Coordinates of C-alpha atoms in Angstrom, one line a residue:
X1 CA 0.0 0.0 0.0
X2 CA 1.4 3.4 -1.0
X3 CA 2.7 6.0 2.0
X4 CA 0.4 8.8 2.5
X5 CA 1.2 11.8 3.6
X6 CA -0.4 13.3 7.0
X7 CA -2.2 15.5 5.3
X8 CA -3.8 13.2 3.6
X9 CA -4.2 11.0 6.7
X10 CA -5.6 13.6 8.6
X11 CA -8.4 14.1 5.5
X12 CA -9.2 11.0 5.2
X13 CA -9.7 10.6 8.9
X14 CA -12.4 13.6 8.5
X15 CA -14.4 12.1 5.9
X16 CA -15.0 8.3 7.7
X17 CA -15.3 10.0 11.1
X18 CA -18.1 12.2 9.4
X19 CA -19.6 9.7 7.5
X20 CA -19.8 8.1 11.0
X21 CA -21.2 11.3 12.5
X22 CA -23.9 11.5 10.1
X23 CA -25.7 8.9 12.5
X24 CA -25.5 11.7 14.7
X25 CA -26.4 14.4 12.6
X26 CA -29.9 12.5 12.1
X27 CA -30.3 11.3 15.7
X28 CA -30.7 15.3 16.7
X29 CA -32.9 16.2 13.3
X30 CA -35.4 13.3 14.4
X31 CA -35.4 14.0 18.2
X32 CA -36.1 17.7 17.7
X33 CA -38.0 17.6 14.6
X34 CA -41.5 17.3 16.8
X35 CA -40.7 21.0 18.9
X36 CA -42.1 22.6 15.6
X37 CA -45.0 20.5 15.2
X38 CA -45.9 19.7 18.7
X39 CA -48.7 22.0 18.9
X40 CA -50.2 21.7 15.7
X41 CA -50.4 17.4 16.3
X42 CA -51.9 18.2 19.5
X43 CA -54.7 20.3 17.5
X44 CA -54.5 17.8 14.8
X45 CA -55.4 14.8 17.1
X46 CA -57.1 16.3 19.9
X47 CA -54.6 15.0 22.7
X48 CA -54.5 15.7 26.0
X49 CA -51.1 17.0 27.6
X50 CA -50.3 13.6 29.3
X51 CA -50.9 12.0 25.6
X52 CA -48.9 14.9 23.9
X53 CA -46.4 14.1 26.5
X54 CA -46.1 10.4 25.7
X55 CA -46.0 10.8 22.1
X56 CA -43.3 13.9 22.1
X57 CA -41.0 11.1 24.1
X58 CA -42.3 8.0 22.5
X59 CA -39.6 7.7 20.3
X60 CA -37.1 8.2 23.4
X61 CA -38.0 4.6 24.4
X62 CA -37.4 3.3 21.1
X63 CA -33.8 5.1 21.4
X64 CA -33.3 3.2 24.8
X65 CA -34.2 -0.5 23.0
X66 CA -31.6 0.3 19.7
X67 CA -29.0 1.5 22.0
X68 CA -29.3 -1.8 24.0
X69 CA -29.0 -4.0 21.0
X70 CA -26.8 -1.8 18.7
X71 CA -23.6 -3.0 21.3
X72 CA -24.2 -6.8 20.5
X73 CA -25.3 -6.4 16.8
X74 CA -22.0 -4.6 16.1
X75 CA -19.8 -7.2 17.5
X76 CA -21.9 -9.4 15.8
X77 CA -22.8 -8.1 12.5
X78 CA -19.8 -5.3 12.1
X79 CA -20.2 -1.6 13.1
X80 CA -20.9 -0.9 9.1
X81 CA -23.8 -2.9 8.8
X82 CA -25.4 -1.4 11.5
X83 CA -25.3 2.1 10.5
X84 CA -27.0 0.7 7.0
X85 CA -30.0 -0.9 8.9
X86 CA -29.9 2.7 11.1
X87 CA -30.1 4.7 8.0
X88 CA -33.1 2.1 6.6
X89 CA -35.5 2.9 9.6
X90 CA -34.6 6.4 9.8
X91 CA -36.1 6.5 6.4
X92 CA -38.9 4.4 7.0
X93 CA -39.8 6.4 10.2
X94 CA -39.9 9.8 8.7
X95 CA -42.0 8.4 6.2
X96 CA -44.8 6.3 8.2
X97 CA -44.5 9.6 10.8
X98 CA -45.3 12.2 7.6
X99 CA -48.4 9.9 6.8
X100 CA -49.3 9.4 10.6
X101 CA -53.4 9.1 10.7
X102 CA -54.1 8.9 14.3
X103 CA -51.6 9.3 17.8
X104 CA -51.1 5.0 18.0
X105 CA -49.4 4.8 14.4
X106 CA -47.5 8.5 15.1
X107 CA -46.0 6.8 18.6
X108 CA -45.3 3.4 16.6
X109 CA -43.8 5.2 13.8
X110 CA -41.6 7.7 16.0
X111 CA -40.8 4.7 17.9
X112 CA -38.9 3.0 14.7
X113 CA -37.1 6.2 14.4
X114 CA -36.0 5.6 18.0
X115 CA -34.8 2.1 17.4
X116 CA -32.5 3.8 14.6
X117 CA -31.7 7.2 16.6
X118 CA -30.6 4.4 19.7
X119 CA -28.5 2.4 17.2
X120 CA -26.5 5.2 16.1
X121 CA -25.5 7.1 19.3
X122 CA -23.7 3.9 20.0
X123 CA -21.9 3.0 16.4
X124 CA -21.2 6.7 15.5
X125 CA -18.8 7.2 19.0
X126 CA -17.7 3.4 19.1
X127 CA -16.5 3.5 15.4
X128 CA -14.9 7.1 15.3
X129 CA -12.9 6.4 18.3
X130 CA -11.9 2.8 17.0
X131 CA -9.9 3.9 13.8
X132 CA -8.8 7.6 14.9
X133 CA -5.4 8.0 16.0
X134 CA -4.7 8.7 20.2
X135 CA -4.2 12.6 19.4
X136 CA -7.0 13.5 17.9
X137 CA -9.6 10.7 19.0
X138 CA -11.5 14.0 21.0
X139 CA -11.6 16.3 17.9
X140 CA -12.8 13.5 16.3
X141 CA -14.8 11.9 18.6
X142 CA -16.3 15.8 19.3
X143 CA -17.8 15.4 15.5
X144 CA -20.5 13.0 16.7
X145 CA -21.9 15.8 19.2
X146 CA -21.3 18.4 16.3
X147 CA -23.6 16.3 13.7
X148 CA -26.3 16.3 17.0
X149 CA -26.7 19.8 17.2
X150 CA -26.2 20.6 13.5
X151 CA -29.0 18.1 13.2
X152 CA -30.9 19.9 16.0
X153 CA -30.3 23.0 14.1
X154 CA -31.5 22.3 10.9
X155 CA -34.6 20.5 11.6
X156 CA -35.2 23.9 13.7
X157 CA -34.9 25.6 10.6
X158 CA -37.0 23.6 8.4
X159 CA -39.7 23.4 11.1
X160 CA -39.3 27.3 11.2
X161 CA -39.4 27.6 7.7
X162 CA -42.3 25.4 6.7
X163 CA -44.3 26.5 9.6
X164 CA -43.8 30.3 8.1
X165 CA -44.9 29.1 4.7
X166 CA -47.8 27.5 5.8
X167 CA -49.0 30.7 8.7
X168 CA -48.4 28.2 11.4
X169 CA -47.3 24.7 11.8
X170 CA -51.0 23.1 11.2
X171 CA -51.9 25.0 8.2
X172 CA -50.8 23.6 4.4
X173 CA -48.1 24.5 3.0
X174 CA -48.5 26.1 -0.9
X175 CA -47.4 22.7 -2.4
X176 CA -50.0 20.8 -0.4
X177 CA -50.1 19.0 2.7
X178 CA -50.2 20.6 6.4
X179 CA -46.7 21.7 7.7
X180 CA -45.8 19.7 10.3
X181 CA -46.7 16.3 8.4
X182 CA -43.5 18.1 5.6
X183 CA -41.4 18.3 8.8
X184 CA -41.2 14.6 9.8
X185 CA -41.0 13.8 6.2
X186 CA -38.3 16.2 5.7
X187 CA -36.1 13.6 7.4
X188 CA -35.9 10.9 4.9
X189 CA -32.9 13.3 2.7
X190 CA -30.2 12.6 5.6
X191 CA -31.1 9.2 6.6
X192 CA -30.8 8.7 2.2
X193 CA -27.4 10.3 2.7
X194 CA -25.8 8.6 6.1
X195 CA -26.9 5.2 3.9
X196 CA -24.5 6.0 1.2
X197 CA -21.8 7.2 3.2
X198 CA -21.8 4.4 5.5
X199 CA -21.4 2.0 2.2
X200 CA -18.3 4.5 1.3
X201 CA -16.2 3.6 4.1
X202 CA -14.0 0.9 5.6
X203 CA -14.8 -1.1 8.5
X204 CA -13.6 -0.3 12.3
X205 CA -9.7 -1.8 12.8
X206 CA -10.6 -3.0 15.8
X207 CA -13.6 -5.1 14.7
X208 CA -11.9 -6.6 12.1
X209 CA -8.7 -7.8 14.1
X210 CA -12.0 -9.5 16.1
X211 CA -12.9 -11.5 13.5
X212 CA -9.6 -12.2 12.4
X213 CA -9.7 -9.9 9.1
X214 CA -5.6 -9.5 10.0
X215 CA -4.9 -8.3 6.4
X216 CA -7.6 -5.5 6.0
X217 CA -7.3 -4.6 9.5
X218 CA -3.3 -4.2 9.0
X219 CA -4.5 -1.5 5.9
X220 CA -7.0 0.3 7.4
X221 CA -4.6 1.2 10.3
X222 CA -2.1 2.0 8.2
X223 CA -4.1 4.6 6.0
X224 CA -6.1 6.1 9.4
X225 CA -3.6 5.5 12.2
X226 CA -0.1 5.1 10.7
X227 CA 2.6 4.6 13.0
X228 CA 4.1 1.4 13.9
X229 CA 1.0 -0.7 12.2
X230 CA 2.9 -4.5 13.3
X231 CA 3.3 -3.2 17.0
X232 CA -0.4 -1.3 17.2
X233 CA -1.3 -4.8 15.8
X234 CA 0.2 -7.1 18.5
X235 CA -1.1 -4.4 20.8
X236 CA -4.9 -5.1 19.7
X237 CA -4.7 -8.4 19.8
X238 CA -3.4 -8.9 23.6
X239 CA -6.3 -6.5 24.1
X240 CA -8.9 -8.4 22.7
X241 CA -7.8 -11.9 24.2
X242 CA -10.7 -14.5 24.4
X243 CA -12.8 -11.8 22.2
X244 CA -13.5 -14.5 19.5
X245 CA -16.4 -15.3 21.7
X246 CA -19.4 -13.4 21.8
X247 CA -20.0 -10.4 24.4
X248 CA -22.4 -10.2 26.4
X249 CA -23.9 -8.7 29.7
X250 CA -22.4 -11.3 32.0
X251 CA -18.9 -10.0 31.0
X252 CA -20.0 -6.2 32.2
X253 CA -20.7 -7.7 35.7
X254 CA -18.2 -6.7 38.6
X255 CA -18.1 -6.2 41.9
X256 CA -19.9 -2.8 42.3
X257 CA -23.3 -3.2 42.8
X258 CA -23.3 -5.8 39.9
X259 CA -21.1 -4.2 37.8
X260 CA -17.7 -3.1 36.9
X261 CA -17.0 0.4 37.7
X262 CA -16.3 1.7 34.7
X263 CA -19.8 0.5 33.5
X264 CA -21.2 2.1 36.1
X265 CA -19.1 5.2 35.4
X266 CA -20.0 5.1 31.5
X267 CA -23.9 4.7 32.9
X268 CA -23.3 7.6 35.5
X269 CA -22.1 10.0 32.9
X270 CA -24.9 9.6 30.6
X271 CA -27.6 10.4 33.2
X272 CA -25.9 13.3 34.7
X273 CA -26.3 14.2 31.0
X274 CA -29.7 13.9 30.9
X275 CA -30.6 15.0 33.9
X276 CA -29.3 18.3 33.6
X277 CA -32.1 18.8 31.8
X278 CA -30.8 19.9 28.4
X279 CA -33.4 18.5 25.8
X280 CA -35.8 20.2 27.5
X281 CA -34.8 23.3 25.7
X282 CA -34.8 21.3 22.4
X283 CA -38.1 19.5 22.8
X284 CA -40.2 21.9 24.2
X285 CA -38.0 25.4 24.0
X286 CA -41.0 26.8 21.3
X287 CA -44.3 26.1 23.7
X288 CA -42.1 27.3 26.0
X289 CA -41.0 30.9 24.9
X290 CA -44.8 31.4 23.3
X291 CA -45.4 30.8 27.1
X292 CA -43.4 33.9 28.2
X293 CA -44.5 36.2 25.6
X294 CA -42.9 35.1 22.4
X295 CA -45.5 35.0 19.3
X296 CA -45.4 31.5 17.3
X297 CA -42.9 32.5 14.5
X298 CA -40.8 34.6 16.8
X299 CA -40.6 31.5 19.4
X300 CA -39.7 29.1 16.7
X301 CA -36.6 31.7 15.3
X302 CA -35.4 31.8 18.9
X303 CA -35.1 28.0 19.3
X304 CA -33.0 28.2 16.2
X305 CA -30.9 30.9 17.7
X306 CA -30.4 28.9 20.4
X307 CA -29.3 25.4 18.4
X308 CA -26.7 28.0 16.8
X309 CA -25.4 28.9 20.2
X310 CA -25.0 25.0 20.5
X311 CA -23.1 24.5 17.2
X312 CA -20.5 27.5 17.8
X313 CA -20.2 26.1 21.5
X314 CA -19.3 22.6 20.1
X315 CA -17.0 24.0 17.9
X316 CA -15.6 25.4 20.8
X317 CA -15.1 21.9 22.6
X318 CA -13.5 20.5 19.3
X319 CA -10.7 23.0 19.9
X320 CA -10.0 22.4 23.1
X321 CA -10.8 18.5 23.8
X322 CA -7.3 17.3 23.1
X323 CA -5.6 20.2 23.9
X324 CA -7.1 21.1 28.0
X325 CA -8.4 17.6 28.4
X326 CA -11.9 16.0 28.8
X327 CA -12.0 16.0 32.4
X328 CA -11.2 20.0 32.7
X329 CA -14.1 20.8 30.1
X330 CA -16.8 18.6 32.0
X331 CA -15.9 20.3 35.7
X332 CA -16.5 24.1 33.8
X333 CA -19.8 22.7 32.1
X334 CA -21.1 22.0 35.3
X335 CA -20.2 24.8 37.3
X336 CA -21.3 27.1 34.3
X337 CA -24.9 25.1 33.6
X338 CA -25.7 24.9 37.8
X339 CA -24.8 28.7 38.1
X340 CA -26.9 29.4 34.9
X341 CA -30.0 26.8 35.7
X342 CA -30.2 28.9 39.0
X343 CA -30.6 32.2 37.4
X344 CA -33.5 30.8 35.0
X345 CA -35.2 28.8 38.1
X346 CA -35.1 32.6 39.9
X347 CA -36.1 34.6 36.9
X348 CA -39.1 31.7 36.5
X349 CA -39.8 32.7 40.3
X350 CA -40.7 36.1 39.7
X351 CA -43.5 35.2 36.5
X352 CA -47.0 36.0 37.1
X353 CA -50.0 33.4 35.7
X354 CA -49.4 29.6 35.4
X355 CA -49.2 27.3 33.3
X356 CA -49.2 28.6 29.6
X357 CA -50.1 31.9 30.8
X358 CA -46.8 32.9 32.4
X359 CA -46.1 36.3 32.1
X360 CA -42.4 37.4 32.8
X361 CA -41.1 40.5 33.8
X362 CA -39.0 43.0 30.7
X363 CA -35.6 42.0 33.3
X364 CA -36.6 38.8 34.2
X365 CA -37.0 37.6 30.3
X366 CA -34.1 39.1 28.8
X367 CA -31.9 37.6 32.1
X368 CA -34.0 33.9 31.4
X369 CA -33.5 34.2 27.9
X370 CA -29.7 35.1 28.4
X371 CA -29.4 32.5 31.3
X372 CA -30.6 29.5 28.6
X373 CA -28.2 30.7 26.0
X374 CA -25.5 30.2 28.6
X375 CA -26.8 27.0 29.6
X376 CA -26.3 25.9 26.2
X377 CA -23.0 27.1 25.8
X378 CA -21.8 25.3 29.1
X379 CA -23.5 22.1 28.0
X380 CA -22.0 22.7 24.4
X381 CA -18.5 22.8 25.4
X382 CA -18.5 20.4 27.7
X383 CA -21.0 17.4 28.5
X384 CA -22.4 17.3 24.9
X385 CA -19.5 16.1 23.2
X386 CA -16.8 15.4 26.0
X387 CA -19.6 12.3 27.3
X388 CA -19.4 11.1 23.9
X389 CA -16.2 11.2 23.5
X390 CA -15.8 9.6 26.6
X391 CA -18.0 6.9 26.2
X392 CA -16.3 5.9 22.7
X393 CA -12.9 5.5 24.6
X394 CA -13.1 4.8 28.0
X395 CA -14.2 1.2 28.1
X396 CA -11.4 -1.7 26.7
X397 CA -11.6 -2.8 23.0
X398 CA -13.4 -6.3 24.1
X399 CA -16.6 -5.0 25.8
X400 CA -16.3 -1.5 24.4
X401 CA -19.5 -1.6 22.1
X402 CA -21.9 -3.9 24.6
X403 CA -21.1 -1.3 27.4
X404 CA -21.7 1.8 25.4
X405 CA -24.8 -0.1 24.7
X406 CA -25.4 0.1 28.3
X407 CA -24.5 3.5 28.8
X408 CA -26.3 4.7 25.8
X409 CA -29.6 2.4 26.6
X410 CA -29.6 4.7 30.5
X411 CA -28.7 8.1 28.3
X412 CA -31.7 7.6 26.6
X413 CA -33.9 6.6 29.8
X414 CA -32.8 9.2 31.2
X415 CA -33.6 11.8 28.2
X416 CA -37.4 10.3 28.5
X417 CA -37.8 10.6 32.1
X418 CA -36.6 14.2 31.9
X419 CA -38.9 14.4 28.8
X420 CA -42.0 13.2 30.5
X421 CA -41.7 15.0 33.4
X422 CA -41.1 18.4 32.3
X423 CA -44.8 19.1 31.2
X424 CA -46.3 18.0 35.0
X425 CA -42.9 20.1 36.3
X426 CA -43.7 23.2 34.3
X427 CA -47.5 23.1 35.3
X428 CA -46.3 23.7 39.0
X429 CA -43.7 26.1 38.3
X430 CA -40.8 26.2 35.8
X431 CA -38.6 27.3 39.2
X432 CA -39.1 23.7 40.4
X433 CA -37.6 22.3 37.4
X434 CA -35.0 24.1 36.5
X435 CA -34.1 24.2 40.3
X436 CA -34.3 20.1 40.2
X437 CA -31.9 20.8 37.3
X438 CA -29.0 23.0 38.9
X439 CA -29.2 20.5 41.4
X440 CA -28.5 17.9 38.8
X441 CA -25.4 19.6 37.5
X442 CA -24.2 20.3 41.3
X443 CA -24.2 16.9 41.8
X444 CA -22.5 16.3 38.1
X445 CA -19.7 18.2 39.1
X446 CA -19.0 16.6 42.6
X447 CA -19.2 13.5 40.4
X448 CA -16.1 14.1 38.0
X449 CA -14.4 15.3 40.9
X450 CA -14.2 12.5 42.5
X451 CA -14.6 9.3 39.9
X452 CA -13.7 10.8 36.1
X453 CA -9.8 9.7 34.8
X454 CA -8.1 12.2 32.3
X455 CA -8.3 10.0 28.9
X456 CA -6.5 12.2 26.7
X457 CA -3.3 11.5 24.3
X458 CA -4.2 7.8 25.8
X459 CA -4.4 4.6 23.6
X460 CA -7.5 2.8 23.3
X461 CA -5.7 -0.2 24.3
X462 CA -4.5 1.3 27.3
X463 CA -8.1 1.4 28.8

């Protein structure tokens, strides 16, 4: 095989890590594609809140079950083939969701989406961090969070931008067809595109060694990795000894309530997450700014203000991953989300009305709408892609994809739970949740303090 240059290496490594990241890219179009229609398929259908609730976070649970099986399928099946079925039910999902006739096939549709969103935040972090070189595994292991809130962004936009066509998301658009059905089916272009790309490039090094692919394995690292190929070769197969045999959830068990450790570490990571409460301002941010005063239009341009805030933040992370360190970025996250949560939980204090009627203060607003903008930029540079990153890397080559399946699997329970209970939150005052939330991220940052290990410039096989 002919010597490439690092340039080269470097842009090579961009394009399969992307191609990878796509996964990601769809997982936050689909999961924030209903905040523009929300309203108008509570219209449509005549739900209640509790059912509007259920079916906003239906697909969640379908996200919980592909995350589960996505770790075993990969070792099983290879991490390609996995991102090919992802791309498949994304595309189905957006479909059957456009065409929805009643709330029962919208949940069951939303829920295939799930399965596929669940399979891809495992492959996508698993895969980029198996065939990137030590030195830049967190810039490229960062892309995966950059693809989520570029997803986020642009299914804000479209949502914005169909709903403005229309005069509101439940009105039809000029072509034909009411807005927010357009939205869902809006989806089926990048799950089309992460398809193709996934058949474009090679399979993960580490997977191959596995099932004994020596050869391709040997020229993969050598085009991705470089470096002493015949030592990183000897050094993935000590790593993987007795990996011929299948994984499974009896080889995550340990001694700490059940499990190892560093399961539990992986698990603890993604709820802290979670439970900081960000989707929240992704899933419901346009009900909630129409709440304090925004108009529909004006509410829907702010979300997308603030999913840019999250894409310059990430780039932000990118920068600095491999350079400060993961653990330093996730201890100023937290500080800066649990100081910023408590200014929007006392702004929220001083509203008049309840429920959708709040009425916030000309101070108040400005200093909430302020405070979630720095919220997002805390979370951005920090626990959105740093968790990713770390849950691609921290775990040894041998149960790496069955205990991000894990990890992922309580990420998304966590995301519903959060989800679910916002709406019965909110109704008794939006300074109960986002108080419950600055607690969260108190607690998140006592929690790297004391159990999170620096992984940087490390080797996978180091773990």
């Amino acid at each position: 095989m002919t010597e490439i240059s690092e340039g080269q290496r470097h842009g090579a490594l961009l394009f399969v890590s992307g191609s990878a990241a796509i996964g990601g890219f769809l997982f936050g179009y689909d999961t924030a594609v209903i905040n523009g229609a929300v309203d108008a398929v509570k219209a449509e259908f005549g739900l209640s809140s509790a059912v509007l609730g259920f079916v906003v976070s239906s697909a969640l649970l379908g996200c919980a079950v592909g995350a589960w099986f996505a770790g075993p399928l990969a070792d099983r099946w290879g991490r390609l083939r996995v991102m090919l079925l992802a791309a498949i039910l994304f595309g189905i999902s957006a479909l059957g969701s456009a065409l929805a006739v009643g709330p029962i096939s919208l949940t069951g549709w939303r829920l295939v989406g799930g399965f596929a969103v669940g399979a891809a935040s495992v492959i996508a972090p698993a895969y980029i961090a198996e065939i990137s070189p030590a030195d830049i595994r967190g810039r490229l292991g960062s892309l995966q969070q950059l693809a989520i809130v570029s997803g986020i962004f642009a299914s804000l936009l479209i949502d914005y931008l169909l709903a403005r066509s229309a005069g509101g998301a439940g009105e039809s658009v000029p072509w034909g067809g009411a807005a927010w059905r357009w939205m869902f089916a809006s989806a089926m272009l990048p799950a089309l595109v992460y398809g193709v790309l996934a058949l474009q490039i090679p399979e993960s090094p580490r997977y191959l060694v596995k099932v004994k692919k020596m050869d391709r394995a040997r020229e993969v690292l050598k085009r991705f990795v470089g470096g002493d190929v015949d030592l990183k070769m000897k050094e993935i197969v000590r790593s993987l000894a007795g990996g011929d045999q299948a994984v499974n959830l009896r080889d995550l068990r340990g001694p700490v309530l059940g499990l190892r450790g560093i399961v539990w570490v992986g698990i603890l990571l993604s709820v802290f997450q979670q439970f900081v409460g960000i989707n929240v301002i992704f899933y419901y941010s346009t009900t909630l700014w129409q709440a304090v005063g925004f108009a529909e239009s004006d509410a829907m341009l702010t979300s997308v203000i603030t999913s840019v805030t999250n894409i310059v933040t990430t780039l932000v992370a990118i920068s600095l991953i491999d350079r400060v360190g993961r653990r330093p970025l996730l201890i100023i996250g937290a500080a800066g989300m649990a100081l910023s949560l408590g200014l929007m939980a006392w702004a929220f204090s001083t509203a008049s009305g309840s429920g959708t009627d709040l009425v916030l203060g000309d101070t108040e607003g400005k200093i909430a709408l302020v405070a979630a903008n720095v919220y997002v930029f805390a979370f951005g540079m920090s626990w959105g892609p740093v968790v990713w990153v770390l849950l691609g890397e921290m775990f040894n080559n041998r149960i790496r994809a069955t205990a991000l399946a894990v990890a992922a699997a309580a990420q998304w329970i966590a995301n519903w739970i959060i989800t679910v209970t916002f709406p019965p939150l909110a109704s008794v005052g939006l300074t109960l949740a986002y108080g419950l939330y600055t607690m969260f991220a108190f607690l998140a940052l006592i929690f790297v303090l004391r159990f999170i290990k620096e992984t940087k410039g490390r080797e996978l096989e180091d773990m």
